[in-house]
Short mmCIF file of C-alpha atoms in Angstrom, two decimals:
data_model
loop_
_atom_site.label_atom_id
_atom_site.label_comp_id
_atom_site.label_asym_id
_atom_site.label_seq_id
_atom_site.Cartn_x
_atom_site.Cartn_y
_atom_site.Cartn_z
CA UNK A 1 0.00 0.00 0.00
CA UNK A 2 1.38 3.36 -1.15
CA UNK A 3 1.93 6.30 1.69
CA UNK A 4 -0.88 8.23 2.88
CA UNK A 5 -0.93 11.78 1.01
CA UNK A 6 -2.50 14.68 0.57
CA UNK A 7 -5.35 14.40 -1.68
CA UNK A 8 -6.22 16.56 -4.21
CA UNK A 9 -9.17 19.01 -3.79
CA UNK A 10 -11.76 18.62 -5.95
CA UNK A 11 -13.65 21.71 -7.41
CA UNK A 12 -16.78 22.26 -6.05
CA UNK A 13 -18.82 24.38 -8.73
CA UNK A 14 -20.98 22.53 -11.32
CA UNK A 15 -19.46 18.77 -12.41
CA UNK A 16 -17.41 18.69 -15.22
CA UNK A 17 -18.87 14.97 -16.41
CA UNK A 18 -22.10 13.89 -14.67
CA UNK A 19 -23.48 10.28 -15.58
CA UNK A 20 -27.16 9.32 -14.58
CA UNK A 21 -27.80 5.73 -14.61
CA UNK A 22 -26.12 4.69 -16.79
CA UNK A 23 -27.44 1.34 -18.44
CA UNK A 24 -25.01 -1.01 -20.68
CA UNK A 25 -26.03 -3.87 -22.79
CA UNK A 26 -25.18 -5.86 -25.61
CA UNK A 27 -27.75 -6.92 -28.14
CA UNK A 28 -27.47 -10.71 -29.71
CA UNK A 29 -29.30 -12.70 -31.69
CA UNK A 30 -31.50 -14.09 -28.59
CA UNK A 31 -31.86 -10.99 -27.39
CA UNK A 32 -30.20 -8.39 -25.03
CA UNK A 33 -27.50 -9.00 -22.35
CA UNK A 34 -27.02 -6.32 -19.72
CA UNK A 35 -23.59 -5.57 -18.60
CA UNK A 36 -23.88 -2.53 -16.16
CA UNK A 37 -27.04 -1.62 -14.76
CA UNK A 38 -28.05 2.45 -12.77
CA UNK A 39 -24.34 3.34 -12.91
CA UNK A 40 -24.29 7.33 -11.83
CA UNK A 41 -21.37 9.51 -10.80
CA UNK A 42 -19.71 12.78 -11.27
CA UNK A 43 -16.31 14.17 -11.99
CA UNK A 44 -15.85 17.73 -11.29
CA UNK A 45 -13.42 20.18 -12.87
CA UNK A 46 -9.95 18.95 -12.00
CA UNK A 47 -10.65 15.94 -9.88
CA UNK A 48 -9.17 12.34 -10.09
CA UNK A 49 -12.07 9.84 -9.44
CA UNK A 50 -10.74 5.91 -8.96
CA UNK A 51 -13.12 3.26 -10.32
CA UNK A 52 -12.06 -0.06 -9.48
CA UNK A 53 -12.94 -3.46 -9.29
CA UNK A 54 -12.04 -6.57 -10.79
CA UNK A 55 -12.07 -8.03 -14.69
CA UNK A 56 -15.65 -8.07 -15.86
CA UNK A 57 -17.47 -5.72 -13.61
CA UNK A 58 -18.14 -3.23 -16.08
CA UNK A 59 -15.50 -0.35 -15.37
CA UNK A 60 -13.77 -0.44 -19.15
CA UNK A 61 -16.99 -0.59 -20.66
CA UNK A 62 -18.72 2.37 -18.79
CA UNK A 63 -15.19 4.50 -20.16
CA UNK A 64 -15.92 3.77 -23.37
CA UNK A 65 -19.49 4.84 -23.33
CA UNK A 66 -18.70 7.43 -22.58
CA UNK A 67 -16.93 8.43 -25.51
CA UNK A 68 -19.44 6.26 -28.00
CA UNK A 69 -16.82 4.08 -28.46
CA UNK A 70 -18.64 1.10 -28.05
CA UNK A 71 -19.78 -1.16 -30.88
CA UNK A 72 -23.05 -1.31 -32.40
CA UNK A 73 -24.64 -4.05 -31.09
CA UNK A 74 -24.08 -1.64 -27.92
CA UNK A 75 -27.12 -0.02 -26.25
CA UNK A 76 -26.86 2.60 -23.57
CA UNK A 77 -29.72 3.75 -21.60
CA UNK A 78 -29.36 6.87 -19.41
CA UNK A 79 -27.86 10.34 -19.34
CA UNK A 80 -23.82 11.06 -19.72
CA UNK A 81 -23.41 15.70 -19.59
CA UNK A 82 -20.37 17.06 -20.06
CA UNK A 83 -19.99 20.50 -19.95
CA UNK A 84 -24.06 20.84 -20.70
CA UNK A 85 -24.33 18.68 -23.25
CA UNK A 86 -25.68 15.22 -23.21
CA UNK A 87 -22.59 13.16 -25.17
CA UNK A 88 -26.04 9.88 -25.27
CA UNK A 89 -27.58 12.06 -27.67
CA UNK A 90 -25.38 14.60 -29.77
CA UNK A 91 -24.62 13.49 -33.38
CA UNK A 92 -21.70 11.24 -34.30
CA UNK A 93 -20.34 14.91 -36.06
CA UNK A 94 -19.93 16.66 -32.15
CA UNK A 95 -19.09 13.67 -30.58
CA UNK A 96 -15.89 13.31 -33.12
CA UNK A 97 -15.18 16.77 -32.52
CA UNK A 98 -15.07 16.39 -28.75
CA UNK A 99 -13.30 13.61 -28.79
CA UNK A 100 -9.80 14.08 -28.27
CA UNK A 101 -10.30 17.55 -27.45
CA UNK A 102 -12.07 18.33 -24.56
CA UNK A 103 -12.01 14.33 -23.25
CA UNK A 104 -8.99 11.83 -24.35
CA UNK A 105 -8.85 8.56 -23.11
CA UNK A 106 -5.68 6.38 -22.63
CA UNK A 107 -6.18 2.52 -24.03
CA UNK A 108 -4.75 -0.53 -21.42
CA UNK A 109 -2.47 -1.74 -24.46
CA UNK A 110 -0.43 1.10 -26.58
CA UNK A 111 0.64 -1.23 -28.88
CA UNK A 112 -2.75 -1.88 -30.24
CA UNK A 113 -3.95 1.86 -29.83
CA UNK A 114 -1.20 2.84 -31.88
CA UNK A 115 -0.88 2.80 -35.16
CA UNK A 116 2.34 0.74 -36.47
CA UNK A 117 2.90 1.98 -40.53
CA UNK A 118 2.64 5.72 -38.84
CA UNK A 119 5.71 7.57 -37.06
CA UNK A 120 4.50 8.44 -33.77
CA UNK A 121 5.30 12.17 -34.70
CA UNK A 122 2.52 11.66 -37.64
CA UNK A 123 -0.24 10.05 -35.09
CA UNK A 124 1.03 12.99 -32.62
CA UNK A 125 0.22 16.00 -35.66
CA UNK A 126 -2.73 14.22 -36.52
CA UNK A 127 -4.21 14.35 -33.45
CA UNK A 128 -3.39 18.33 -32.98
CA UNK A 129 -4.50 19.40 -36.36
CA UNK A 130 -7.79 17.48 -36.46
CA UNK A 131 -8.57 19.85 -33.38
CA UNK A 132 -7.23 23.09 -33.59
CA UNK A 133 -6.07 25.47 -36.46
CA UNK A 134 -2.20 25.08 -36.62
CA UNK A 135 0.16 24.91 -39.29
CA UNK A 136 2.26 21.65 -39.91
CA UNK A 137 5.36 23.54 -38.34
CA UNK A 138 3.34 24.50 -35.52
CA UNK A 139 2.17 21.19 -34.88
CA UNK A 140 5.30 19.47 -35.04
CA UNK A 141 6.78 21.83 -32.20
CA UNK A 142 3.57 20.64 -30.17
CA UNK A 143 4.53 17.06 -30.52
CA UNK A 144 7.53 17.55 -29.63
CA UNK A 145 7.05 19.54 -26.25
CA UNK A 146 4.14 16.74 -25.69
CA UNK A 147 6.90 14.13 -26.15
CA UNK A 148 9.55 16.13 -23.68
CA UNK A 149 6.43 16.70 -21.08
CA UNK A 150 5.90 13.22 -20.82
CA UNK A 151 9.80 12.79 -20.60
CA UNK A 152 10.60 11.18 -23.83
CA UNK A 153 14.69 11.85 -24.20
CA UNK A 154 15.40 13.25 -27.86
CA UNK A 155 12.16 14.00 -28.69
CA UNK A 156 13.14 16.15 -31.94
CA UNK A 157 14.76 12.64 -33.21
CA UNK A 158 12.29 10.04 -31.65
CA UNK A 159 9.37 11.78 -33.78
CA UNK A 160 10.00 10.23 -36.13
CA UNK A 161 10.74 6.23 -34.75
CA UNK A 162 7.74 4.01 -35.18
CA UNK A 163 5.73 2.47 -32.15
CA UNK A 164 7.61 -1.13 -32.10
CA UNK A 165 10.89 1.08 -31.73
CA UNK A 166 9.87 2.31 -27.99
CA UNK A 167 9.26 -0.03 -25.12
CA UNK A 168 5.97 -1.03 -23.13
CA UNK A 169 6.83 2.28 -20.70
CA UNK A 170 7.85 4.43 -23.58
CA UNK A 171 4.71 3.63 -25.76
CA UNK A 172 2.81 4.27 -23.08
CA UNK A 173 3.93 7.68 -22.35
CA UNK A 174 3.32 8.53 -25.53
CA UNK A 175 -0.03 7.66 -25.75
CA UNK A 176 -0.37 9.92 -22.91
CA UNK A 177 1.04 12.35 -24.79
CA UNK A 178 -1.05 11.90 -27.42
CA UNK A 179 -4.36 11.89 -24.87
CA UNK A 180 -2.74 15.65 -23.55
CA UNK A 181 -1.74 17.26 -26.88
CA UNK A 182 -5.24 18.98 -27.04
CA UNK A 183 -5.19 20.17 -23.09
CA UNK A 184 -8.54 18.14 -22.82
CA UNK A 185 -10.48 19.05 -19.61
CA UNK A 186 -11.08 15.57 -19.07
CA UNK A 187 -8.82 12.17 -19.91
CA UNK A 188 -10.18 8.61 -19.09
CA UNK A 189 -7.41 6.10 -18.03
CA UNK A 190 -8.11 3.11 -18.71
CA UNK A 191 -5.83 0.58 -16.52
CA UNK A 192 -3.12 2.74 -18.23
CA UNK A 193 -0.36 0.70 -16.30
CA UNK A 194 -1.67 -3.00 -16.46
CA UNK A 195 1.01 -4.34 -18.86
CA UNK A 196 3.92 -2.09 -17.59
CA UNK A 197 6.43 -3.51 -14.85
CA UNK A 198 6.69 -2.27 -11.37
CA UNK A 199 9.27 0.88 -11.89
CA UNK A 200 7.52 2.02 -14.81
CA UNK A 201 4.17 1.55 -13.32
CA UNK A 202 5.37 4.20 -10.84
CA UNK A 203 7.09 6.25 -12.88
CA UNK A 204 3.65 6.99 -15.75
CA UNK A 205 1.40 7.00 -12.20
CA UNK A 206 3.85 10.12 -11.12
CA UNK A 207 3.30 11.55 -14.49
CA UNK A 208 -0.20 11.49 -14.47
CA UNK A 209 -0.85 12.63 -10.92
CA UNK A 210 1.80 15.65 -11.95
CA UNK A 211 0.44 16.73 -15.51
CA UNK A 212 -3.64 16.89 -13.51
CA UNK A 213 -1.85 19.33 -10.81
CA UNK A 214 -0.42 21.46 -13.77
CA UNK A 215 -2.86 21.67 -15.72
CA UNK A 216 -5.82 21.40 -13.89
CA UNK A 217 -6.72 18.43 -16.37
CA UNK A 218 -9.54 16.24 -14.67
CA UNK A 219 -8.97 12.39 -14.52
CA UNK A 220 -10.74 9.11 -14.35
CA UNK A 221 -8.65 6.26 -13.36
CA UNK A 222 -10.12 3.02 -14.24
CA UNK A 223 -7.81 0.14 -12.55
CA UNK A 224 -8.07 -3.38 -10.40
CA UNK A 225 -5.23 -1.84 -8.40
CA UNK A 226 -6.08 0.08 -4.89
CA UNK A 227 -2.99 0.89 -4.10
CA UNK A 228 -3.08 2.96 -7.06
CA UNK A 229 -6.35 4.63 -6.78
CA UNK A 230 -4.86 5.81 -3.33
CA UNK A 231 -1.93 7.50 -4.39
CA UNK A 232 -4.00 8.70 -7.45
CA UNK A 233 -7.13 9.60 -6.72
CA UNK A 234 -9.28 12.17 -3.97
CA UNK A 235 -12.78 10.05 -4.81
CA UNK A 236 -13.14 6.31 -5.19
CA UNK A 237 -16.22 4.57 -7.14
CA UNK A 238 -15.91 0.49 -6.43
CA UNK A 239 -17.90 -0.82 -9.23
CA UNK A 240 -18.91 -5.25 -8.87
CA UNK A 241 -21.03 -7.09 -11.32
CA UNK A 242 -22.16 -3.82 -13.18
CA UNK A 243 -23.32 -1.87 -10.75
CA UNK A 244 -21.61 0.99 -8.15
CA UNK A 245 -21.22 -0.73 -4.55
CA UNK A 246 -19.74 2.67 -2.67
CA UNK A 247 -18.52 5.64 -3.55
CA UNK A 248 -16.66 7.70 -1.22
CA UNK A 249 -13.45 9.73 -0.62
CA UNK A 250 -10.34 7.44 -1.22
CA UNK A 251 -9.55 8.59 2.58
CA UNK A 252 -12.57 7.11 4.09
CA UNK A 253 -12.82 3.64 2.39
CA UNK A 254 -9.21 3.16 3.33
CA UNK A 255 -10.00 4.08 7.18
CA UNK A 256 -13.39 2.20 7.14
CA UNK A 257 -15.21 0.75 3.82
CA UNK A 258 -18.95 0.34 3.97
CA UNK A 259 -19.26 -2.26 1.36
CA UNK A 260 -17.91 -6.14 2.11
CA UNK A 261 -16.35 -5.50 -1.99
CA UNK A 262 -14.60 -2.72 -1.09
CA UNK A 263 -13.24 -4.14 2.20
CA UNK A 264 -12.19 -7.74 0.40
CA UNK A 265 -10.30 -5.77 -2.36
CA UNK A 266 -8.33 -4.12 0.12
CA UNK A 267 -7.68 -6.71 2.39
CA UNK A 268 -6.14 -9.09 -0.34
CA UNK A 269 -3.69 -6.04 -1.39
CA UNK A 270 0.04 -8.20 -0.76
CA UNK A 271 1.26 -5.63 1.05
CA UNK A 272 -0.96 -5.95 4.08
CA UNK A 273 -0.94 -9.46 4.59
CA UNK A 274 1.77 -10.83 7.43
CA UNK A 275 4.64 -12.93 6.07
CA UNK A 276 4.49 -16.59 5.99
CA UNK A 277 0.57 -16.44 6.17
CA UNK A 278 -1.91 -17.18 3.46
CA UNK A 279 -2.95 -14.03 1.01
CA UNK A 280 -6.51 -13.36 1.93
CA UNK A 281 -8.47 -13.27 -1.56
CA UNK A 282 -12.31 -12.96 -2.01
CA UNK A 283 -13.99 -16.44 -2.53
CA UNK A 284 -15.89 -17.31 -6.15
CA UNK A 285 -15.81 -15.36 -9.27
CA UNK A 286 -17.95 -12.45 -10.54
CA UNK A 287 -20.86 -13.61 -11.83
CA UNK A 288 -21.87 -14.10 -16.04
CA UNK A 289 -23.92 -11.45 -17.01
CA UNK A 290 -26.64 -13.41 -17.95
CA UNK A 291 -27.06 -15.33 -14.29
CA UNK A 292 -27.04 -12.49 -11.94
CA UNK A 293 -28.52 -13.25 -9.15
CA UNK A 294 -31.94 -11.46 -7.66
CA UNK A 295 -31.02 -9.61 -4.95
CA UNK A 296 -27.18 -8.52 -3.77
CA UNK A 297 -24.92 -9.06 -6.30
CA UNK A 298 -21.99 -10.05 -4.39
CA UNK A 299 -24.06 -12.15 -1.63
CA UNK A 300 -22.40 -15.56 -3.07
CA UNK A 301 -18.61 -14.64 -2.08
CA UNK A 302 -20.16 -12.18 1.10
CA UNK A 303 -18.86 -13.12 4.15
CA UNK A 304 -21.43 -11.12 5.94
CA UNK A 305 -24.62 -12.37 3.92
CA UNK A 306 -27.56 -13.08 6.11
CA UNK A 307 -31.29 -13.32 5.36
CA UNK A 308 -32.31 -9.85 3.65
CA UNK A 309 -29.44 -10.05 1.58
CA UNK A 310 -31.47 -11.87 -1.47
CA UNK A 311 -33.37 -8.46 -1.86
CA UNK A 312 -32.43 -5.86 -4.26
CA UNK A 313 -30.04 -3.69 -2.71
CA UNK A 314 -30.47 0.13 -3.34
CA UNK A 315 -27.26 2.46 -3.25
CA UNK A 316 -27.96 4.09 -0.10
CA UNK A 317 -26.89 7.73 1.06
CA UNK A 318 -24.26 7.30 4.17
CA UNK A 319 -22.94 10.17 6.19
CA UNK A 320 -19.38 12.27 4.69
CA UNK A 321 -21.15 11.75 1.24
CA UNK A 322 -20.41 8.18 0.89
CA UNK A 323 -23.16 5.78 -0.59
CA UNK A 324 -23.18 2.19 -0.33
CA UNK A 325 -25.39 -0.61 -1.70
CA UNK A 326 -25.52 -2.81 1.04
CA UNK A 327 -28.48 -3.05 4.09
CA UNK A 328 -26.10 -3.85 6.65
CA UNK A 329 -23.58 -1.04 5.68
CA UNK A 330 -24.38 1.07 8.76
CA UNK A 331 -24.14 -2.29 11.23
CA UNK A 332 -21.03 -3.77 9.99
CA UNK A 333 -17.19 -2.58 10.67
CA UNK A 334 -15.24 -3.67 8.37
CA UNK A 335 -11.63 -3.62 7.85
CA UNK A 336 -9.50 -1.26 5.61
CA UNK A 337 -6.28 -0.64 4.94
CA UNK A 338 -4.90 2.10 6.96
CA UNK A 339 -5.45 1.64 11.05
CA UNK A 340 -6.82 5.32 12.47
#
């Protein structure tokens, strides 16, 4: 578990990005299949909001929404504003223009975001001049200071390399670069450090926390990793089986969650776990989409399930503007990470 920091402050005027119940699903030939189900949050101006959870509970797929990036057998229910505007409803035409402009999103695997028979000083000008009115020369300066933000060594001369000639870390900074080029209000990380080793994991989480603070950029981290989100974020959204389980400041869920999810993800972090004893995990899997259960969602691996617990669970309002979607969250105490 990272040191406790300061946390950033979010801004406290009107939200930046507000999403209202947000619906996911996925239409087949025997029907539909829902994948997230209610999902509402906010982001304001300048914050960094965590969403975790692990593989399959709907976190990458609610970025992507977001940004109509999801295929067409896709259909999303609900309300996403930005800035005013209702990105559910505006036409492919203002969505394009938005995109990479005022929100940017970073992809889990650079190598496949990139594009390999392009010099990553083309994909860099591309980006800049499908935005904003600047000349080639201009653009190519841009790319450059992008590159040297992100701290890219040479990057005059490595403007012109191709992806496969960077590393994992490399690539991955300059997608950042890429996501930043346009001073976006808003850029959507998606597990931007999943395939990246320890160091370098560190290293692009530093740059990302830095470039928010300096340019007042707002950010939503999408990751399995806690210990990330804590060093990262000022809000935390834990997301299980399609559907938000608590939301609260990072702070507060590491002193005392109010959701069993939220307190098994942190108690199986390695780091808190006494050598020579077993890892704690969290029992079962998540469930398919197409067998989710009645009532709770996580009552199958739940410790704490008693009778009540196959009823639908609302999200309920806490105190210190948390919500959690569990009955028993004002009865139980469970454990966190950080001892007060």
């Amino acid at each position: 578990m990272a040191q406790h920091t300061e946390r950033p402050r979010p801004a406290q005027d009107t939200p930046l990005l507000s999403v209202e119940n947000l619906s996911i699903s996925f239409a087949h030939p025997g029907g539909e299949t829902a994948i997230t189900r209610d999902v509402s949050f906010t982001v304001a101006a300048g914050e960094r909001l965590g969403v975790v959870g692990e593989s399959g509970c709907g976190k990458s797929v609610t970025g992507l929404a977001l940004l109509g990036l999801l295929p067409a057998t896709a259909r999303v229910r609900g309300a996403i504003h930005f800035q005013g505007e209702d990105l559910s409803r505006l036409p492919a035409s203002r969505l394009r223009r938005l995109r990479g402009s005022e929100i940017s999103m970073i992809f889990q695997e650079p190598m496949s975001a990139l594009d390999p028979v392009f010099t990553i000083g083309e994909q860099l000008t591309e980006t800049l001049r499908s935005h904003r009115k600047v000349s080639r020369k201009e653009a190519r300066e841009r790319a450059i200071e992008a590159l040297a933000e992100v701290g890219i060594p040479s990057p005059a001369q490595r403007l012109n390399d191709y992806p496969y000639q960077f590393s994992g870390g490399m690539r991955q900074r300059v997608m950042i670069a890429m996501a930043l080029i346009c001073r976006p209000k808003l850029v959507i990380a998606d597990e931007p450090t999943t395939a990246l080793d320890v160091t370098v994991q560190a290293q692009i989480i530093d740059l990302l926390r830095e470039i928010s603070d300096s340019t007042g950029t707002a950010l939503l981290f999408i990751t399995h990793d806690l210990g990330v989100v804590a060093e990262t974020c000022s809000r935390l959204l834990t997301m299980y089986a399609g559907e938000v389980v608590e939301s609260a400041p990072v702070d507060s869920v590491l002193y005392r969650p109010r959701h069993p999810y939220s307190s098994g993800l942190l108690c199986s972090l390695p780091g808190l776990s006494e050598r020579g004893q077993r890892l704690p995990s969290i029992a079962g899997r998540v469930p398919a989409p197409d067998r989710m259960p009645r009532g709770c969602r996580f009552q199958a691996r739940c410790p704490h399930a008693t009778e009540g617990c196959e009823q639908p669970q609302p999200l309920q309002p806490l105190t210190d503007h948390r919500l959690a979607r569990c009955w028993r969250s004002a009865e139980l105490t469970l454990p966190g990470a950080v001892t007060p």
